[in-house]
Amino acid sequence: MYFTLLFEKEEGPTEIYELVFHPCPVWFKGGSTGLDEAVCIPSHRGPHYVMGDFRCLLDNAEIESNRKVGIVCHDSGHGSEEDLNLLMSEMKSEGFSPQLMFRN
């Protein structure tokens, strides 16, 4: 599985980032197509999400905290339920309000 994050803005437009596993976690800005366009690749390079991977995105993208974030889960990809749970936990600890919007 992989995840699309929709960062809600009061006046729009929605900021979109995706967390994919190629095979390690890689963050892309919505519409990116290849590793050369990645926003960040966490340094641990393991196949699963670890705490700190969301911080990698925050450190490399201009995202304001205290925001609602919709999460869309896609069936394809190498992510897992545990990866999703860790992502949501870290998002909450960073001051975001994640909401699972859609799950294939």
mmCIF file of N, CA, C and O in Angstrom:
data_model
loop_
_atom_site.group_PDB
_atom_site.id
_atom_site.type_symbol
_atom_site.label_atom_id
_atom_site.label_comp_id
_atom_site.label_asym_id
_atom_site.label_seq_id
_atom_site.Cartn_x
_atom_site.Cartn_y
_atom_site.Cartn_z
ATOM 1 N N MET A 1 0.849 -1.162 0.000
ATOM 2 C CA MET A 1 0.000 0.000 0.000
ATOM 3 C C MET A 1 0.898 1.229 0.000
ATOM 4 O O MET A 1 2.058 1.158 0.359
ATOM 5 N N TYR A 2 0.378 2.349 -0.508
ATOM 6 C CA TYR A 2 1.054 3.637 -0.385
ATOM 7 C C TYR A 2 0.009 4.676 -0.013
ATOM 8 O O TYR A 2 -1.188 4.383 -0.030
ATOM 9 N N PHE A 3 0.461 5.884 0.373
ATOM 10 C CA PHE A 3 -0.443 6.857 0.972
ATOM 11 C C PHE A 3 -0.360 8.208 0.287
ATOM 12 O O PHE A 3 0.731 8.703 0.013
ATOM 13 N N THR A 4 -1.517 8.805 0.034
ATOM 14 C CA THR A 4 -1.600 10.172 -0.458
ATOM 15 C C THR A 4 -2.083 11.034 0.692
ATOM 16 O O THR A 4 -3.107 10.731 1.316
ATOM 17 N N LEU A 5 -1.337 12.105 0.997
ATOM 18 C CA LEU A 5 -1.691 13.013 2.081
ATOM 19 C C LEU A 5 -2.188 14.322 1.486
ATOM 20 O O LEU A 5 -1.525 14.914 0.626
ATOM 21 N N LEU A 6 -3.358 14.744 1.918
ATOM 22 C CA LEU A 6 -3.994 15.968 1.441
ATOM 23 C C LEU A 6 -3.974 16.982 2.584
ATOM 24 O O LEU A 6 -4.749 16.871 3.528
ATOM 25 N N PHE A 7 -3.080 17.965 2.496
ATOM 26 C CA PHE A 7 -2.933 18.976 3.535
ATOM 27 C C PHE A 7 -3.902 20.117 3.237
ATOM 28 O O PHE A 7 -3.723 20.871 2.290
ATOM 29 N N GLU A 8 -4.922 20.214 4.067
ATOM 30 C CA GLU A 8 -5.983 21.186 3.860
ATOM 31 C C GLU A 8 -5.488 22.594 4.187
ATOM 32 O O GLU A 8 -4.798 22.816 5.175
ATOM 33 N N LYS A 9 -5.842 23.538 3.328
ATOM 34 C CA LYS A 9 -5.570 24.954 3.566
ATOM 35 C C LYS A 9 -6.905 25.669 3.668
ATOM 36 O O LYS A 9 -7.860 25.306 2.976
ATOM 37 N N GLU A 10 -6.961 26.693 4.491
ATOM 38 C CA GLU A 10 -8.215 27.415 4.699
ATOM 39 C C GLU A 10 -8.768 27.989 3.395
ATOM 40 O O GLU A 10 -9.951 27.903 3.112
ATOM 41 N N GLU A 11 -7.913 28.558 2.573
ATOM 42 C CA GLU A 11 -8.337 29.182 1.321
ATOM 43 C C GLU A 11 -7.959 28.354 0.099
ATOM 44 O O GLU A 11 -8.201 28.760 -1.027
ATOM 45 N N GLY A 12 -7.318 27.200 0.288
ATOM 46 C CA GLY A 12 -6.872 26.363 -0.823
ATOM 47 C C GLY A 12 -5.606 26.931 -1.444
ATOM 48 O O GLY A 12 -5.150 27.985 -1.057
ATOM 49 N N PRO A 13 -4.983 26.293 -2.370
ATOM 50 C CA PRO A 13 -5.295 24.939 -2.820
ATOM 51 C C PRO A 13 -4.737 23.902 -1.849
ATOM 52 O O PRO A 13 -3.877 24.199 -1.028
ATOM 53 N N THR A 14 -5.232 22.697 -1.947
ATOM 54 C CA THR A 14 -4.757 21.589 -1.115
ATOM 55 C C THR A 14 -3.345 21.217 -1.540
ATOM 56 O O THR A 14 -3.043 21.117 -2.722
ATOM 57 N N GLU A 15 -2.465 21.037 -0.559
ATOM 58 C CA GLU A 15 -1.116 20.549 -0.842
ATOM 59 C C GLU A 15 -1.157 19.027 -0.802
ATOM 60 O O GLU A 15 -1.726 18.444 0.122
ATOM 61 N N ILE A 16 -0.556 18.392 -1.787
ATOM 62 C CA ILE A 16 -0.599 16.940 -1.890
ATOM 63 C C ILE A 16 0.810 16.368 -1.871
ATOM 64 O O ILE A 16 1.678 16.802 -2.627
ATOM 65 N N TYR A 17 1.022 15.403 -0.983
ATOM 66 C CA TYR A 17 2.281 14.664 -0.911
ATOM 67 C C TYR A 17 1.947 13.184 -0.867
ATOM 68 O O TYR A 17 0.890 12.792 -0.365
ATOM 69 N N GLU A 18 2.851 12.375 -1.383
ATOM 70 C CA GLU A 18 2.637 10.934 -1.352
ATOM 71 C C GLU A 18 3.820 10.243 -0.705
ATOM 72 O O GLU A 18 4.971 10.630 -0.916
ATOM 73 N N LEU A 19 3.506 9.231 0.089
ATOM 74 C CA LEU A 19 4.525 8.381 0.699
ATOM 75 C C LEU A 19 4.445 7.033 0.010
ATOM 76 O O LEU A 19 3.437 6.334 0.101
ATOM 77 N N VAL A 20 5.498 6.710 -0.721
ATOM 78 C CA VAL A 20 5.559 5.437 -1.438
ATOM 79 C C VAL A 20 6.763 4.649 -0.913
ATOM 80 O O VAL A 20 7.637 5.197 -0.248
ATOM 81 N N PHE A 21 6.806 3.393 -1.217
ATOM 82 C CA PHE A 21 7.873 2.513 -0.742
ATOM 83 C C PHE A 21 8.562 1.906 -1.957
ATOM 84 O O PHE A 21 8.015 1.048 -2.622
ATOM 85 N N HIS A 22 9.777 2.421 -2.267
ATOM 86 C CA HIS A 22 10.506 2.040 -3.490
ATOM 87 C C HIS A 22 11.873 1.475 -3.206
ATOM 88 O O HIS A 22 12.851 1.970 -3.788
ATOM 89 N N PRO A 23 12.190 0.467 -2.519
ATOM 90 C CA PRO A 23 11.341 -0.191 -1.534
ATOM 91 C C PRO A 23 11.367 0.520 -0.193
ATOM 92 O O PRO A 23 10.580 0.218 0.673
ATOM 93 N N CYS A 24 12.286 1.504 -0.017
ATOM 94 C CA CYS A 24 12.293 2.267 1.237
ATOM 95 C C CYS A 24 11.278 3.406 1.123
ATOM 96 O O CYS A 24 10.851 3.751 0.022
ATOM 97 N N PRO A 25 10.879 4.016 2.240
ATOM 98 C CA PRO A 25 9.949 5.141 2.172
ATOM 99 C C PRO A 25 10.556 6.306 1.379
ATOM 100 O O PRO A 25 11.722 6.651 1.552
ATOM 101 N N VAL A 26 9.751 6.890 0.485
ATOM 102 C CA VAL A 26 10.150 8.054 -0.313
ATOM 103 C C VAL A 26 8.969 9.013 -0.339
ATOM 104 O O VAL A 26 7.831 8.601 -0.588
ATOM 105 N N TRP A 27 9.224 10.302 -0.079
ATOM 106 C CA TRP A 27 8.188 11.327 -0.128
ATOM 107 C C TRP A 27 8.229 12.040 -1.470
ATOM 108 O O TRP A 27 9.287 12.484 -1.916
ATOM 109 N N PHE A 28 7.068 12.182 -2.118
ATOM 110 C CA PHE A 28 6.927 12.908 -3.371
ATOM 111 C C PHE A 28 5.886 14.006 -3.205
ATOM 112 O O PHE A 28 4.903 13.822 -2.497
ATOM 113 N N LYS A 29 6.101 15.129 -3.877
ATOM 114 C CA LYS A 29 5.053 16.147 -3.967
ATOM 115 C C LYS A 29 4.082 15.665 -5.027
ATOM 116 O O LYS A 29 4.492 15.027 -5.997
ATOM 117 N N GLY A 30 2.786 15.923 -4.863
ATOM 118 C CA GLY A 30 1.783 15.461 -5.805
ATOM 119 C C GLY A 30 2.173 15.754 -7.243
ATOM 120 O O GLY A 30 2.581 16.853 -7.558
ATOM 121 N N GLY A 31 2.072 14.762 -8.094
ATOM 122 C CA GLY A 31 2.397 14.916 -9.496
ATOM 123 C C GLY A 31 3.819 14.545 -9.860
ATOM 124 O O GLY A 31 4.156 14.466 -11.030
ATOM 125 N N SER A 32 4.679 14.298 -8.883
ATOM 126 C CA SER A 32 6.060 13.890 -9.169
ATOM 127 C C SER A 32 6.049 12.502 -9.791
ATOM 128 O O SER A 32 5.195 11.680 -9.498
ATOM 129 N N THR A 33 7.041 12.239 -10.628
ATOM 130 C CA THR A 33 7.029 10.970 -11.341
ATOM 131 C C THR A 33 8.231 10.070 -11.095
ATOM 132 O O THR A 33 8.183 8.901 -11.431
ATOM 133 N N GLY A 34 9.309 10.581 -10.547
ATOM 134 C CA GLY A 34 10.482 9.727 -10.382
ATOM 135 C C GLY A 34 11.331 10.130 -9.196
ATOM 136 O O GLY A 34 11.127 11.191 -8.595
ATOM 137 N N LEU A 35 12.298 9.281 -8.834
ATOM 138 C CA LEU A 35 13.138 9.537 -7.666
ATOM 139 C C LEU A 35 13.882 10.859 -7.772
ATOM 140 O O LEU A 35 14.179 11.478 -6.761
ATOM 141 N N ASP A 36 14.169 11.314 -8.996
ATOM 142 C CA ASP A 36 14.858 12.592 -9.146
ATOM 143 C C ASP A 36 13.975 13.763 -8.721
ATOM 144 O O ASP A 36 14.464 14.868 -8.509
ATOM 145 N N GLU A 37 12.680 13.531 -8.568
ATOM 146 C CA GLU A 37 11.744 14.565 -8.123
ATOM 147 C C GLU A 37 11.292 14.351 -6.676
ATOM 148 O O GLU A 37 10.377 15.034 -6.211
ATOM 149 N N ALA A 38 11.915 13.440 -5.976
ATOM 150 C CA ALA A 38 11.527 13.156 -4.597
ATOM 151 C C ALA A 38 11.774 14.380 -3.713
ATOM 152 O O ALA A 38 12.768 15.078 -3.875
ATOM 153 N N VAL A 39 10.865 14.625 -2.772
ATOM 154 C CA VAL A 39 11.034 15.705 -1.805
ATOM 155 C C VAL A 39 12.103 15.295 -0.801
ATOM 156 O O VAL A 39 12.975 16.079 -0.453
ATOM 157 N N CYS A 40 12.030 14.057 -0.332
ATOM 158 C CA CYS A 40 13.064 13.537 0.569
ATOM 159 C C CYS A 40 12.970 12.016 0.650
ATOM 160 O O CYS A 40 11.916 11.432 0.435
ATOM 161 N N ILE A 41 14.099 11.439 0.955
ATOM 162 C CA ILE A 41 14.196 10.005 1.197
ATOM 163 C C ILE A 41 14.821 9.855 2.574
ATOM 164 O O ILE A 41 15.973 10.254 2.774
ATOM 165 N N PRO A 42 14.080 9.327 3.558
ATOM 166 C CA PRO A 42 14.651 9.168 4.897
ATOM 167 C C PRO A 42 15.952 8.367 4.860
ATOM 168 O O PRO A 42 16.122 7.461 4.040
ATOM 169 N N SER A 43 16.857 8.706 5.738
ATOM 170 C CA SER A 43 18.214 8.146 5.691
ATOM 171 C C SER A 43 18.315 6.682 6.083
ATOM 172 O O SER A 43 19.290 6.029 5.736
ATOM 173 N N HIS A 44 17.319 6.141 6.782
ATOM 174 C CA HIS A 44 17.464 4.763 7.265
ATOM 175 C C HIS A 44 17.400 3.734 6.150
ATOM 176 O O HIS A 44 17.925 2.641 6.276
ATOM 177 N N ARG A 45 16.732 4.042 5.058
ATOM 178 C CA ARG A 45 16.660 3.192 3.864
ATOM 179 C C ARG A 45 16.093 1.796 4.096
ATOM 180 O O ARG A 45 16.263 0.913 3.288
ATOM 181 N N GLY A 46 15.446 1.564 5.219
ATOM 182 C CA GLY A 46 14.804 0.276 5.461
ATOM 183 C C GLY A 46 13.504 0.194 4.696
ATOM 184 O O GLY A 46 13.000 1.195 4.182
ATOM 185 N N PRO A 47 12.892 -0.981 4.618
ATOM 186 C CA PRO A 47 11.682 -1.150 3.814
ATOM 187 C C PRO A 47 10.401 -0.675 4.483
ATOM 188 O O PRO A 47 9.347 -0.668 3.848
ATOM 189 N N HIS A 48 10.456 -0.272 5.751
ATOM 190 C CA HIS A 48 9.247 0.108 6.469
ATOM 191 C C HIS A 48 9.366 1.515 7.038
ATOM 192 O O HIS A 48 10.460 2.039 7.220
ATOM 193 N N TYR A 49 8.232 2.087 7.349
ATOM 194 C CA TYR A 49 8.157 3.402 7.962
ATOM 195 C C TYR A 49 8.735 3.327 9.371
ATOM 196 O O TYR A 49 8.477 2.371 10.105
ATOM 197 N N VAL A 50 9.504 4.339 9.744
ATOM 198 C CA VAL A 50 9.974 4.465 11.125
ATOM 199 C C VAL A 50 9.677 5.888 11.591
ATOM 200 O O VAL A 50 9.572 6.812 10.780
ATOM 201 N N MET A 51 9.532 6.050 12.886
ATOM 202 C CA MET A 51 9.292 7.376 13.441
ATOM 203 C C MET A 51 10.435 8.277 12.988
ATOM 204 O O MET A 51 11.600 7.905 13.058
ATOM 205 N N GLY A 52 10.083 9.449 12.516
ATOM 206 C CA GLY A 52 11.053 10.387 11.974
ATOM 207 C C GLY A 52 10.911 10.557 10.473
ATOM 208 O O GLY A 52 11.406 11.538 9.902
ATOM 209 N N ASP A 53 10.216 9.635 9.816
ATOM 210 C CA ASP A 53 10.032 9.736 8.368
ATOM 211 C C ASP A 53 9.129 10.924 7.997
ATOM 212 O O ASP A 53 9.359 11.589 6.987
ATOM 213 N N PHE A 54 8.116 11.216 8.806
ATOM 214 C CA PHE A 54 7.267 12.381 8.554
ATOM 215 C C PHE A 54 8.064 13.659 8.822
ATOM 216 O O PHE A 54 7.926 14.644 8.096
ATOM 217 N N ARG A 55 8.915 13.641 9.819
ATOM 218 C CA ARG A 55 9.778 14.783 10.124
ATOM 219 C C ARG A 55 10.669 15.090 8.921
ATOM 220 O O ARG A 55 10.945 16.252 8.609
ATOM 221 N N CYS A 56 11.114 14.056 8.202
ATOM 222 C CA CYS A 56 11.907 14.247 6.987
ATOM 223 C C CYS A 56 11.126 15.107 5.992
ATOM 224 O O CYS A 56 11.676 16.043 5.403
ATOM 225 N N LEU A 57 9.844 14.812 5.808
ATOM 226 C CA LEU A 57 9.014 15.608 4.910
ATOM 227 C C LEU A 57 8.903 17.038 5.419
ATOM 228 O O LEU A 57 9.085 17.997 4.661
ATOM 229 N N LEU A 58 8.613 17.207 6.700
ATOM 230 C CA LEU A 58 8.459 18.551 7.262
ATOM 231 C C LEU A 58 9.728 19.381 7.106
ATOM 232 O O LEU A 58 9.670 20.587 6.863
ATOM 233 N N ASP A 59 10.877 18.747 7.247
ATOM 234 C CA ASP A 59 12.154 19.456 7.142
ATOM 235 C C ASP A 59 12.498 19.831 5.700
ATOM 236 O O ASP A 59 13.354 20.685 5.469
ATOM 237 N N ASN A 60 11.859 19.184 4.734
ATOM 238 C CA ASN A 60 12.206 19.397 3.331
ATOM 239 C C ASN A 60 11.090 20.004 2.487
ATOM 240 O O ASN A 60 11.255 20.180 1.277
ATOM 241 N N ALA A 61 9.966 20.301 3.097
ATOM 242 C CA ALA A 61 8.840 20.918 2.393
ATOM 243 C C ALA A 61 8.279 22.017 3.292
ATOM 244 O O ALA A 61 8.438 21.973 4.509
ATOM 245 N N GLU A 62 7.657 22.990 2.694
ATOM 246 C CA GLU A 62 7.087 24.091 3.474
ATOM 247 C C GLU A 62 5.646 23.760 3.841
ATOM 248 O O GLU A 62 4.710 24.123 3.129
ATOM 249 N N ILE A 63 5.497 23.057 4.952
ATOM 250 C CA ILE A 63 4.177 22.624 5.409
ATOM 251 C C ILE A 63 3.940 23.219 6.788
ATOM 252 O O ILE A 63 4.760 23.053 7.682
ATOM 253 N N GLU A 64 2.827 23.916 6.927
ATOM 254 C CA GLU A 64 2.467 24.499 8.215
ATOM 255 C C GLU A 64 1.861 23.434 9.117
ATOM 256 O O GLU A 64 1.106 22.590 8.667
ATOM 257 N N SER A 65 2.188 23.496 10.408
ATOM 258 C CA SER A 65 1.621 22.521 11.351
ATOM 259 C C SER A 65 0.208 22.936 11.754
ATOM 260 O O SER A 65 -0.310 23.936 11.282
ATOM 261 N N ASN A 66 -0.387 22.176 12.643
ATOM 262 C CA ASN A 66 -1.743 22.414 13.139
ATOM 263 C C ASN A 66 -2.764 22.418 12.000
ATOM 264 O O ASN A 66 -3.617 23.275 11.919
ATOM 265 N N ARG A 67 -2.657 21.449 11.139
ATOM 266 C CA ARG A 67 -3.555 21.372 9.998
ATOM 267 C C ARG A 67 -4.211 20.010 9.914
ATOM 268 O O ARG A 67 -3.651 19.008 10.340
ATOM 269 N N LYS A 68 -5.390 20.017 9.317
ATOM 270 C CA LYS A 68 -6.062 18.758 9.018
ATOM 271 C C LYS A 68 -5.372 18.135 7.813
ATOM 272 O O LYS A 68 -5.017 18.831 6.861
ATOM 273 N N VAL A 69 -5.207 16.827 7.880
ATOM 274 C CA VAL A 69 -4.587 16.105 6.773
ATOM 275 C C VAL A 69 -5.437 14.888 6.455
ATOM 276 O O VAL A 69 -5.647 14.025 7.313
ATOM 277 N N GLY A 70 -5.948 14.830 5.227
ATOM 278 C CA GLY A 70 -6.673 13.660 4.775
ATOM 279 C C GLY A 70 -5.677 12.632 4.259
ATOM 280 O O GLY A 70 -4.689 12.995 3.620
ATOM 281 N N ILE A 71 -5.935 11.376 4.546
ATOM 282 C CA ILE A 71 -5.054 10.302 4.088
ATOM 283 C C ILE A 71 -5.862 9.337 3.228
ATOM 284 O O ILE A 71 -6.905 8.842 3.641
ATOM 285 N N VAL A 72 -5.354 9.109 2.025
ATOM 286 C CA VAL A 72 -5.936 8.128 1.114
ATOM 287 C C VAL A 72 -4.975 6.954 1.056
ATOM 288 O O VAL A 72 -3.776 7.133 0.825
ATOM 289 N N CYS A 73 -5.470 5.757 1.308
ATOM 290 C CA CYS A 73 -4.654 4.538 1.264
ATOM 291 C C CYS A 73 -4.913 3.827 -0.060
ATOM 292 O O CYS A 73 -6.062 3.614 -0.435
ATOM 293 N N HIS A 74 -3.845 3.471 -0.730
ATOM 294 C CA HIS A 74 -3.939 2.761 -2.012
ATOM 295 C C HIS A 74 -3.507 1.313 -1.812
ATOM 296 O O HIS A 74 -2.540 1.050 -1.087
ATOM 297 N N ASP A 75 -4.209 0.390 -2.446
ATOM 298 C CA ASP A 75 -3.900 -1.035 -2.297
ATOM 299 C C ASP A 75 -2.528 -1.425 -2.818
ATOM 300 O O ASP A 75 -1.856 -2.268 -2.251
ATOM 301 N N SER A 76 -2.111 -0.834 -3.917
ATOM 302 C CA SER A 76 -0.831 -1.231 -4.500
ATOM 303 C C SER A 76 0.321 -0.631 -3.701
ATOM 304 O O SER A 76 0.150 0.320 -2.955
ATOM 305 N N GLY A 77 1.494 -1.205 -3.860
ATOM 306 C CA GLY A 77 2.671 -0.713 -3.156
ATOM 307 C C GLY A 77 3.087 -1.639 -2.026
ATOM 308 O O GLY A 77 2.425 -2.631 -1.734
ATOM 309 N N HIS A 78 4.181 -1.282 -1.378
ATOM 310 C CA HIS A 78 4.793 -2.156 -0.378
ATOM 311 C C HIS A 78 4.555 -1.719 1.065
ATOM 312 O O HIS A 78 5.082 -2.337 1.987
ATOM 313 N N GLY A 79 3.787 -0.660 1.284
ATOM 314 C CA GLY A 79 3.499 -0.216 2.642
ATOM 315 C C GLY A 79 2.543 -1.175 3.339
ATOM 316 O O GLY A 79 1.896 -2.005 2.711
ATOM 317 N N SER A 80 2.447 -1.026 4.658
ATOM 318 C CA SER A 80 1.622 -1.935 5.456
ATOM 319 C C SER A 80 0.715 -1.154 6.406
ATOM 320 O O SER A 80 0.839 0.066 6.554
ATOM 321 N N GLU A 81 -0.159 -1.873 7.056
ATOM 322 C CA GLU A 81 -1.031 -1.298 8.083
ATOM 323 C C GLU A 81 -0.194 -0.693 9.208
ATOM 324 O O GLU A 81 -0.509 0.381 9.723
ATOM 325 N N GLU A 82 0.876 -1.350 9.581
ATOM 326 C CA GLU A 82 1.763 -0.832 10.630
ATOM 327 C C GLU A 82 2.408 0.479 10.187
ATOM 328 O O GLU A 82 2.539 1.414 10.982
ATOM 329 N N ASP A 83 2.809 0.570 8.905
ATOM 330 C CA ASP A 83 3.375 1.813 8.388
ATOM 331 C C ASP A 83 2.366 2.949 8.520
ATOM 332 O O ASP A 83 2.704 4.062 8.948
ATOM 333 N N LEU A 84 1.103 2.682 8.175
ATOM 334 C CA LEU A 84 0.045 3.686 8.282
ATOM 335 C C LEU A 84 -0.140 4.124 9.732
ATOM 336 O O LEU A 84 -0.228 5.322 10.021
ATOM 337 N N ASN A 85 -0.185 3.183 10.650
ATOM 338 C CA ASN A 85 -0.380 3.518 12.064
ATOM 339 C C ASN A 85 0.765 4.369 12.607
ATOM 340 O O ASN A 85 0.539 5.326 13.353
ATOM 341 N N LEU A 86 2.004 4.043 12.227
ATOM 342 C CA LEU A 86 3.156 4.835 12.674
ATOM 343 C C LEU A 86 3.116 6.240 12.075
ATOM 344 O O LEU A 86 3.399 7.227 12.766
ATOM 345 N N LEU A 87 2.762 6.346 10.796
ATOM 346 C CA LEU A 87 2.648 7.653 10.145
ATOM 347 C C LEU A 87 1.626 8.517 10.874
ATOM 348 O O LEU A 87 1.908 9.670 11.223
ATOM 349 N N MET A 88 0.444 7.966 11.139
ATOM 350 C CA MET A 88 -0.604 8.741 11.803
ATOM 351 C C MET A 88 -0.185 9.141 13.219
ATOM 352 O O MET A 88 -0.448 10.264 13.652
ATOM 353 N N SER A 89 0.499 8.264 13.916
ATOM 354 C CA SER A 89 0.978 8.571 15.262
ATOM 355 C C SER A 89 1.983 9.722 15.234
ATOM 356 O O SER A 89 1.913 10.648 16.046
ATOM 357 N N GLU A 90 2.916 9.661 14.287
ATOM 358 C CA GLU A 90 3.909 10.731 14.204
ATOM 359 C C GLU A 90 3.256 12.050 13.795
ATOM 360 O O GLU A 90 3.618 13.108 14.300
ATOM 361 N N MET A 91 2.294 11.997 12.891
ATOM 362 C CA MET A 91 1.606 13.214 12.472
ATOM 363 C C MET A 91 0.930 13.883 13.670
ATOM 364 O O MET A 91 1.021 15.102 13.835
ATOM 365 N N LYS A 92 0.279 13.110 14.493
ATOM 366 C CA LYS A 92 -0.378 13.659 15.687
ATOM 367 C C LYS A 92 0.642 14.279 16.628
ATOM 368 O O LYS A 92 0.410 15.362 17.175
ATOM 369 N N SER A 93 1.782 13.617 16.807
ATOM 370 C CA SER A 93 2.803 14.146 17.717
ATOM 371 C C SER A 93 3.430 15.432 17.171
ATOM 372 O O SER A 93 3.994 16.213 17.935
ATOM 373 N N GLU A 94 3.299 15.679 15.872
ATOM 374 C CA GLU A 94 3.832 16.894 15.248
ATOM 375 C C GLU A 94 2.785 17.996 15.145
ATOM 376 O O GLU A 94 3.024 19.040 14.550
ATOM 377 N N GLY A 95 1.584 17.772 15.719
ATOM 378 C CA GLY A 95 0.559 18.805 15.758
ATOM 379 C C GLY A 95 -0.427 18.785 14.608
ATOM 380 O O GLY A 95 -1.158 19.752 14.405
ATOM 381 N N PHE A 96 -0.474 17.698 13.854
ATOM 382 C CA PHE A 96 -1.412 17.576 12.742
ATOM 383 C C PHE A 96 -2.616 16.737 13.168
ATOM 384 O O PHE A 96 -2.542 15.981 14.130
ATOM 385 N N SER A 97 -3.701 16.866 12.417
ATOM 386 C CA SER A 97 -4.908 16.082 12.672
ATOM 387 C C SER A 97 -5.167 15.186 11.467
ATOM 388 O O SER A 97 -5.895 15.575 10.539
ATOM 389 N N PRO A 98 -4.584 13.972 11.473
ATOM 390 C CA PRO A 98 -4.795 13.080 10.335
ATOM 391 C C PRO A 98 -6.181 12.437 10.369
ATOM 392 O O PRO A 98 -6.691 12.089 11.430
ATOM 393 N N GLN A 99 -6.783 12.334 9.182
ATOM 394 C CA GLN A 99 -8.093 11.699 9.054
ATOM 395 C C GLN A 99 -8.031 10.729 7.884
ATOM 396 O O GLN A 99 -7.719 11.147 6.767
ATOM 397 N N LEU A 100 -8.326 9.480 8.157
ATOM 398 C CA LEU A 100 -8.369 8.491 7.092
ATOM 399 C C LEU A 100 -9.617 8.756 6.251
ATOM 400 O O LEU A 100 -10.732 8.711 6.750
ATOM 401 N N MET A 101 -9.419 9.111 4.987
ATOM 402 C CA MET A 101 -10.526 9.511 4.122
ATOM 403 C C MET A 101 -11.027 8.402 3.242
ATOM 404 O O MET A 101 -12.216 8.280 2.995
ATOM 405 N N PHE A 102 -10.104 7.632 2.710
ATOM 406 C CA PHE A 102 -10.483 6.601 1.763
ATOM 407 C C PHE A 102 -9.468 5.470 1.824
ATOM 408 O O PHE A 102 -8.283 5.702 1.946
ATOM 409 N N ARG A 103 -9.982 4.288 1.758
ATOM 410 C CA ARG A 103 -9.135 3.097 1.782
ATOM 411 C C ARG A 103 -9.666 2.144 0.736
ATOM 412 O O ARG A 103 -10.818 1.740 0.780
ATOM 413 N N ASN A 104 -8.811 1.792 -0.230
ATOM 414 C CA ASN A 104 -9.226 0.837 -1.279
ATOM 415 C C ASN A 104 -9.426 -0.526 -0.694
ATOM 416 O O ASN A 104 -8.852 -0.930 0.241
#
